[in-house]
Amino acid sequence: MTAARTVVVKYGGHAMTEPALRRAFARDVVRLREEGLRPVVVHGGGPQIGAELDRRGIKTPFLNGLRVTGPSALDVVRMVLAGRVQPELVGLLNEHGPYAVGLSGEDARTLTAERRYAEVAGERVDLGLVGDVARVDTALLELLLDHGHIPVLSSLGRGEDGQVYNVNADTAAGAVAAALRAETLVVLTDVPGLYADWPRSERVVDRIGAGELERMLPGLSGGMGPKMEACLRAVRAGVRSARVLDGRSPHALRAGLAGSAGAAGPAGRTGTASVGTTVLPDGR
Ligand SMILES: Nc1ncnc2c1ncn2[C@@H]1O[C@H](COP(=O)(O)OP(=O)(O)O)[C@@H](O)[C@H]1O
Ligand SMILES: CC(=O)N[C@@H](CCC(=O)OP(=O)(O)O)C(=O)O
């Protein structure tokens, strides 16, 4: 029964840099709940982690959109995500009602992680303590949702070995949406959607089917790789649609859910309208 109206919202660190945007986001999420949806927020915090690492002089390169994470970087990731970004979001959401509850993937073993490697020029490259999501235990999330709460999840996971892993927040959101059989996954970021012509940025893909996206994935770079992979994972697991929206415009979430993203044009169509990119299962 959790499937019916569950919406997983990935709130990217780049979409939350302005206080006014964070406030508008919080208002929108609580409105969704008031309208009968069951929102789950999975938050990022890449730029916020980066700033703290810089302050401490810890260098962390990115490979395939994933931060190479040593033990000291992991401490910072954990502190910034679960100790700073998450409580701030929970506080903003709770200005509108006593709903939001912060948790990390470590709580109640919500996210079981397994070590993840990158592939660079056909070679397997070690990323340190970076995890993929091996399993999602939805029990705590469902308990919270069933009681009208809004879970706000930090993307940390623990392996079977007890090791804590830094999980990319897009990856976590895709896995959670899949496990909850959510109706929709919405990913708020700092671009209008998936550009078809990256690194140029003139054509946003309006809609794309899972098969076509899968073929495109190996060619994607930077943060778009994990993002689109997460959308694919979600729709392949039965989520009806996944949308990447520009979180820099206030109320993008409501506009995106209410609006016509993906309502017009054939799959794979490109355009410049700022309705984001909608990923659909094949055949829709
Ligand atoms: N094809 C593409 N279309 C759009 N953005 C892309 C593309 N390829 C790479 N990018 C980069 O991905 C970034 C979004 O990912 P990321 O920085 O991880 O954001 P977030 O913090 O929201 O997860 C964009 O700002 C852009 O620089
Ligand atoms: C492994 C990995 O890359 N983890 C991410 C976790 C945070 C994140 O994903 O934040 P955004 O959504 O804002 O990018 C990181 O360390 O930055």
Coordinates of C-alpha atoms and ligand atoms in Angstrom, one line a residue:
M1 CA 0.0 0.0 0.0
T2 CA 2.9 2.3 0.3
A3 CA 3.1 2.6 -3.5
A4 CA 0.0 4.7 -4.1
R5 CA 1.1 8.2 -3.5
T6 CA 4.7 8.1 -2.4
V7 CA 7.0 10.7 -3.9
V8 CA 10.7 10.5 -3.4
V9 CA 12.4 13.9 -3.7
K10 CA 16.2 14.1 -4.1
Y11 CA 17.2 17.6 -3.0
G12 CA 20.7 18.2 -4.4
G13 CA 23.3 20.3 -2.6
H14 CA 23.6 22.7 -5.6
A15 CA 19.8 23.4 -5.4
M16 CA 19.9 24.4 -1.7
T17 CA 22.6 27.0 -1.7
E18 CA 20.2 30.0 -1.3
P19 CA 18.2 30.3 2.0
A20 CA 15.1 31.5 0.1
L21 CA 15.2 28.4 -2.1
R22 CA 15.5 26.1 0.9
R23 CA 12.5 27.8 2.5
A24 CA 10.4 27.5 -0.7
F25 CA 11.4 23.9 -1.0
A26 CA 10.3 23.2 2.6
R27 CA 7.0 24.9 2.0
D28 CA 6.4 22.8 -1.1
V29 CA 7.2 19.5 0.5
V30 CA 4.8 20.1 3.4
R31 CA 2.1 21.2 0.9
L32 CA 2.5 17.9 -0.9
R33 CA 1.9 16.1 2.4
E34 CA -1.1 18.3 3.1
E35 CA -2.5 17.3 -0.3
G36 CA -2.3 13.6 0.6
L37 CA 1.0 12.6 -1.0
R38 CA 3.7 10.8 1.0
P39 CA 6.9 12.7 0.4
V40 CA 10.3 11.2 1.3
V41 CA 13.2 13.6 1.1
V42 CA 16.7 12.3 0.3
H43 CA 19.1 15.1 0.5
G44 CA 22.6 15.7 -0.9
G45 CA 25.2 18.2 0.2
G46 CA 28.1 17.9 -2.2
P47 CA 29.1 21.6 -2.2
Q48 CA 28.6 21.8 1.6
I49 CA 30.9 18.8 2.1
G50 CA 33.4 20.3 -0.4
A51 CA 33.6 23.5 1.6
E52 CA 34.2 21.7 4.8
L53 CA 36.9 19.5 3.3
D54 CA 38.6 22.6 1.8
R55 CA 38.6 24.2 5.2
R56 CA 40.4 21.2 6.6
G57 CA 42.8 20.9 3.7
I58 CA 41.5 17.4 2.7
K59 CA 41.6 16.8 -1.0
T60 CA 38.9 14.6 -2.6
P61 CA 38.8 14.2 -6.4
F62 CA 35.7 13.0 -8.2
L63 CA 35.6 10.0 -10.5
N64 CA 32.5 9.4 -12.6
G65 CA 30.6 11.9 -10.4
L66 CA 31.6 10.2 -7.2
R67 CA 33.8 11.6 -4.5
V68 CA 36.9 9.5 -3.7
T69 CA 36.5 9.1 0.0
G70 CA 39.2 8.2 2.5
P71 CA 38.6 7.7 6.2
S72 CA 39.1 11.4 7.2
A73 CA 36.9 12.6 4.3
L74 CA 34.2 10.1 5.4
D75 CA 34.1 11.7 8.9
V76 CA 33.5 15.0 7.3
V77 CA 30.8 13.6 4.9
R78 CA 29.0 12.1 7.8
M79 CA 29.2 15.2 9.9
V80 CA 28.1 17.6 7.2
L81 CA 25.2 15.4 5.8
A82 CA 23.8 14.0 9.1
G83 CA 24.9 16.8 11.4
R84 CA 24.4 19.9 9.4
V85 CA 22.5 19.7 6.2
Q86 CA 19.8 17.3 7.4
P87 CA 18.9 19.1 10.7
E88 CA 18.7 22.3 8.9
L89 CA 16.2 20.9 6.4
V90 CA 14.3 19.2 9.1
G91 CA 14.1 22.5 11.0
L92 CA 12.8 24.4 7.9
L93 CA 10.2 21.7 7.2
N94 CA 9.0 21.7 10.8
E95 CA 8.3 25.4 10.6
H96 CA 5.2 24.3 8.7
G97 CA 4.1 21.4 11.0
P98 CA 5.5 18.7 13.2
Y99 CA 6.2 16.2 10.4
A100 CA 9.8 16.0 9.4
V101 CA 12.1 13.3 10.9
G102 CA 15.7 13.2 10.1
L103 CA 17.5 9.8 9.7
S104 CA 20.5 8.5 7.9
G105 CA 20.8 5.3 5.9
E106 CA 22.6 3.9 8.9
D107 CA 19.5 4.1 11.1
A108 CA 17.6 0.8 11.4
R109 CA 19.8 -0.5 8.6
T110 CA 17.8 1.5 6.1
L111 CA 20.6 1.4 3.5
T112 CA 22.9 -1.6 3.4
A113 CA 25.9 -0.5 1.3
E114 CA 28.5 -2.4 -0.6
R115 CA 31.8 -1.0 -1.8
R116 CA 31.6 0.7 -5.2
Y117 CA 34.3 1.1 -7.8
A118 CA 34.6 3.4 -10.8
E119 CA 35.5 2.4 -14.3
V120 CA 38.0 4.6 -16.0
A121 CA 39.1 3.7 -19.5
G122 CA 38.0 0.1 -19.0
E123 CA 39.9 -0.2 -15.7
R124 CA 38.4 -0.7 -12.2
V125 CA 39.4 2.2 -10.0
D126 CA 39.2 2.2 -6.2
L127 CA 37.1 5.0 -4.8
G128 CA 37.8 4.4 -1.1
L129 CA 34.8 4.3 1.2
V130 CA 32.2 4.9 -1.4
G131 CA 29.2 2.7 -1.4
D132 CA 26.5 1.5 -3.7
V133 CA 23.1 0.5 -2.2
A134 CA 22.9 -3.2 -2.0
R135 CA 19.6 -3.3 -0.1
V136 CA 17.0 -0.9 1.3
D137 CA 15.1 -1.8 4.4
T138 CA 11.9 0.2 4.0
A139 CA 10.4 -0.6 7.4
L140 CA 11.4 2.6 9.2
L141 CA 10.5 4.8 6.3
E142 CA 7.1 3.1 6.0
L143 CA 6.5 3.4 9.7
L144 CA 7.2 7.1 9.5
L145 CA 5.1 7.6 6.4
D146 CA 2.2 5.6 7.9
H147 CA 2.2 8.0 10.8
G148 CA 2.1 11.1 8.6
H149 CA 5.8 12.0 8.9
I150 CA 8.1 13.2 6.3
P151 CA 11.4 11.2 6.4
V152 CA 14.5 13.2 5.6
L153 CA 17.2 10.8 4.7
S154 CA 21.0 11.3 4.6
S155 CA 22.8 9.2 2.1
L156 CA 25.1 7.1 4.4
G157 CA 25.0 3.4 4.5
R158 CA 26.6 0.6 6.4
G159 CA 28.1 -2.5 4.9
E160 CA 27.5 -6.1 6.1
D161 CA 31.1 -5.7 7.5
G162 CA 30.0 -2.7 9.7
Q163 CA 31.9 -0.2 7.6
V164 CA 30.2 3.1 7.0
Y165 CA 30.1 4.2 3.3
N166 CA 29.6 7.5 1.6
V167 CA 26.7 6.9 -0.8
N168 CA 26.0 9.4 -3.5
A169 CA 22.6 11.0 -2.7
D170 CA 21.2 10.4 -6.2
T171 CA 22.1 6.7 -5.9
A172 CA 20.4 6.6 -2.5
A173 CA 17.3 8.3 -3.8
G174 CA 16.9 6.0 -6.8
A175 CA 17.3 2.9 -4.6
V176 CA 14.8 4.3 -2.1
A177 CA 12.2 5.2 -4.8
A178 CA 12.7 1.7 -6.2
A179 CA 12.3 -0.1 -2.9
L180 CA 9.2 1.9 -1.9
R181 CA 7.7 1.5 -5.4
A182 CA 7.2 5.2 -5.3
E183 CA 4.9 6.8 -7.8
T184 CA 7.5 9.4 -8.8
L185 CA 11.2 10.2 -8.2
V186 CA 11.9 13.9 -8.5
V187 CA 15.5 15.1 -8.6
L188 CA 16.2 18.8 -7.9
T189 CA 19.5 20.0 -9.2
D190 CA 21.2 23.1 -10.6
V191 CA 20.5 22.6 -14.3
P192 CA 17.2 22.6 -16.3
G193 CA 17.5 18.9 -16.9
L194 CA 19.6 16.5 -18.9
Y195 CA 21.4 18.4 -21.7
A196 CA 21.5 16.4 -24.9
D197 CA 24.5 18.3 -26.2
W198 CA 26.7 18.6 -23.0
P199 CA 29.1 20.3 -22.5
R200 CA 27.1 22.7 -24.6
S201 CA 23.8 23.5 -23.0
E202 CA 21.3 24.4 -25.6
R203 CA 19.1 21.4 -25.8
V204 CA 17.3 19.8 -22.7
V205 CA 15.9 16.3 -23.2
D206 CA 12.2 16.6 -22.4
R207 CA 11.4 12.9 -22.2
I208 CA 13.5 9.8 -22.5
G209 CA 12.6 6.1 -22.3
A210 CA 14.6 3.7 -20.1
G211 CA 16.2 1.9 -23.0
E212 CA 17.4 5.0 -24.6
L213 CA 18.8 6.4 -21.3
E214 CA 20.6 3.1 -20.7
R215 CA 22.4 3.5 -24.0
M216 CA 23.2 7.1 -23.2
L217 CA 24.6 6.4 -19.7
P218 CA 28.2 5.5 -20.5
G219 CA 28.6 8.8 -22.3
L220 CA 27.4 10.9 -19.4
S221 CA 29.9 12.8 -17.3
G222 CA 30.1 14.5 -13.9
G223 CA 27.2 14.6 -11.6
M224 CA 24.8 13.6 -14.4
G225 CA 26.0 10.0 -14.4
P226 CA 24.8 9.0 -10.9
K227 CA 21.6 11.1 -11.4
M228 CA 20.4 9.5 -14.6
E229 CA 21.5 6.0 -13.3
A230 CA 19.3 6.6 -10.3
C231 CA 16.3 7.6 -12.5
L232 CA 16.9 4.5 -14.6
R233 CA 17.0 2.2 -11.5
A234 CA 13.8 3.7 -10.3
V235 CA 11.7 3.4 -13.5
R236 CA 13.1 -0.1 -14.1
A237 CA 11.8 -1.1 -10.6
G238 CA 8.3 0.1 -11.4
V239 CA 8.4 3.8 -10.5
R240 CA 6.1 5.5 -13.0
S241 CA 8.4 8.4 -13.8
A242 CA 11.5 10.1 -12.7
R243 CA 12.1 13.8 -13.2
V244 CA 15.2 15.9 -13.1
L245 CA 14.2 19.5 -12.4
D246 CA 15.9 22.8 -12.0
G247 CA 15.9 23.4 -8.2
R248 CA 17.2 26.9 -8.6
S249 CA 13.8 28.2 -9.5
P250 CA 11.6 28.6 -6.4
H251 CA 8.8 26.1 -6.2
A252 CA 10.3 23.9 -8.9
L253 CA 9.0 20.9 -7.1
R254 CA 5.4 21.8 -7.1
A255 CA 5.5 23.2 -10.6
G256 CA 7.3 20.0 -11.8
L257 CA 4.8 17.7 -10.1
A258 CA 1.7 19.6 -11.2
G259 CA 3.1 20.7 -14.6
S260 CA 3.4 19.1 -17.9
A261 CA 6.9 17.8 -17.8
G262 CA 6.8 14.9 -20.2
A263 CA 3.2 15.5 -21.2
A264 CA 4.0 16.5 -24.7
G265 CA 6.1 15.2 -27.5
P266 CA 7.6 11.8 -28.3
A267 CA 10.2 10.1 -26.1
G268 CA 13.6 11.5 -26.7
R269 CA 12.3 14.9 -27.8
T270 CA 14.5 17.8 -26.9
G271 CA 13.6 21.4 -26.3
T272 CA 14.6 24.5 -24.3
A273 CA 11.5 24.8 -22.1
S274 CA 12.3 24.6 -18.5
V275 CA 10.1 21.6 -17.6
G276 CA 13.0 19.3 -16.8
T277 CA 13.7 15.9 -18.1
T278 CA 11.3 13.0 -17.5
V279 CA 12.4 9.4 -17.6
L280 CA 9.7 6.9 -18.4
P281 CA 9.6 3.2 -18.5
D282 CA 9.9 1.8 -22.0
G283 CA 6.7 1.7 -24.0
R284 CA 5.1 4.8 -22.3
Ligands
LIG1 N1 24.5 16.1 -19.9 C1 24.4 16.9 -18.9 N2 23.3 17.7 -18.7 C2 23.2 18.5 -17.6 N3 24.2 18.6 -16.6 C3 25.3 17.9 -16.8 C4 25.5 17.0 -17.9 N4 26.7 16.4 -17.8 C5 27.3 16.9 -16.6 N5 26.5 17.8 -16.0 C6 26.8 18.5 -14.8 O1 26.1 17.8 -13.7 C7 25.8 18.8 -12.7 C8 24.7 18.3 -11.8 O2 25.2 17.3 -10.9 P1 25.7 17.6 -9.4 O3 26.8 18.7 -9.5 O4 26.1 16.3 -8.8 O5 24.4 18.2 -8.8 P2 23.6 17.9 -7.4 O6 24.3 18.6 -6.3 O7 22.3 18.5 -7.7 O8 23.6 16.4 -7.3 C9 25.4 20.0 -13.5 O9 25.6 21.2 -12.8 C10 26.4 19.9 -14.7 O10 27.6 20.7 -14.4
LIG2 C1 30.1 9.2 -3.2 C2 29.6 10.6 -3.3 O1 29.9 11.3 -4.3 N1 28.9 11.1 -2.3 C3 28.4 12.5 -2.2 C4 27.3 12.5 -1.2 C5 26.6 13.8 -1.2 C6 25.8 14.1 -2.5 O2 25.6 13.2 -3.3 O3 25.4 15.4 -2.7 P1 24.8 16.0 -4.0 O4 23.5 15.4 -4.2 O5 24.7 17.5 -3.6 O6 25.8 15.9 -5.1 C7 29.6 13.4 -1.8 O7 30.5 13.1 -1.1 O8 29.5 14.6 -2.3

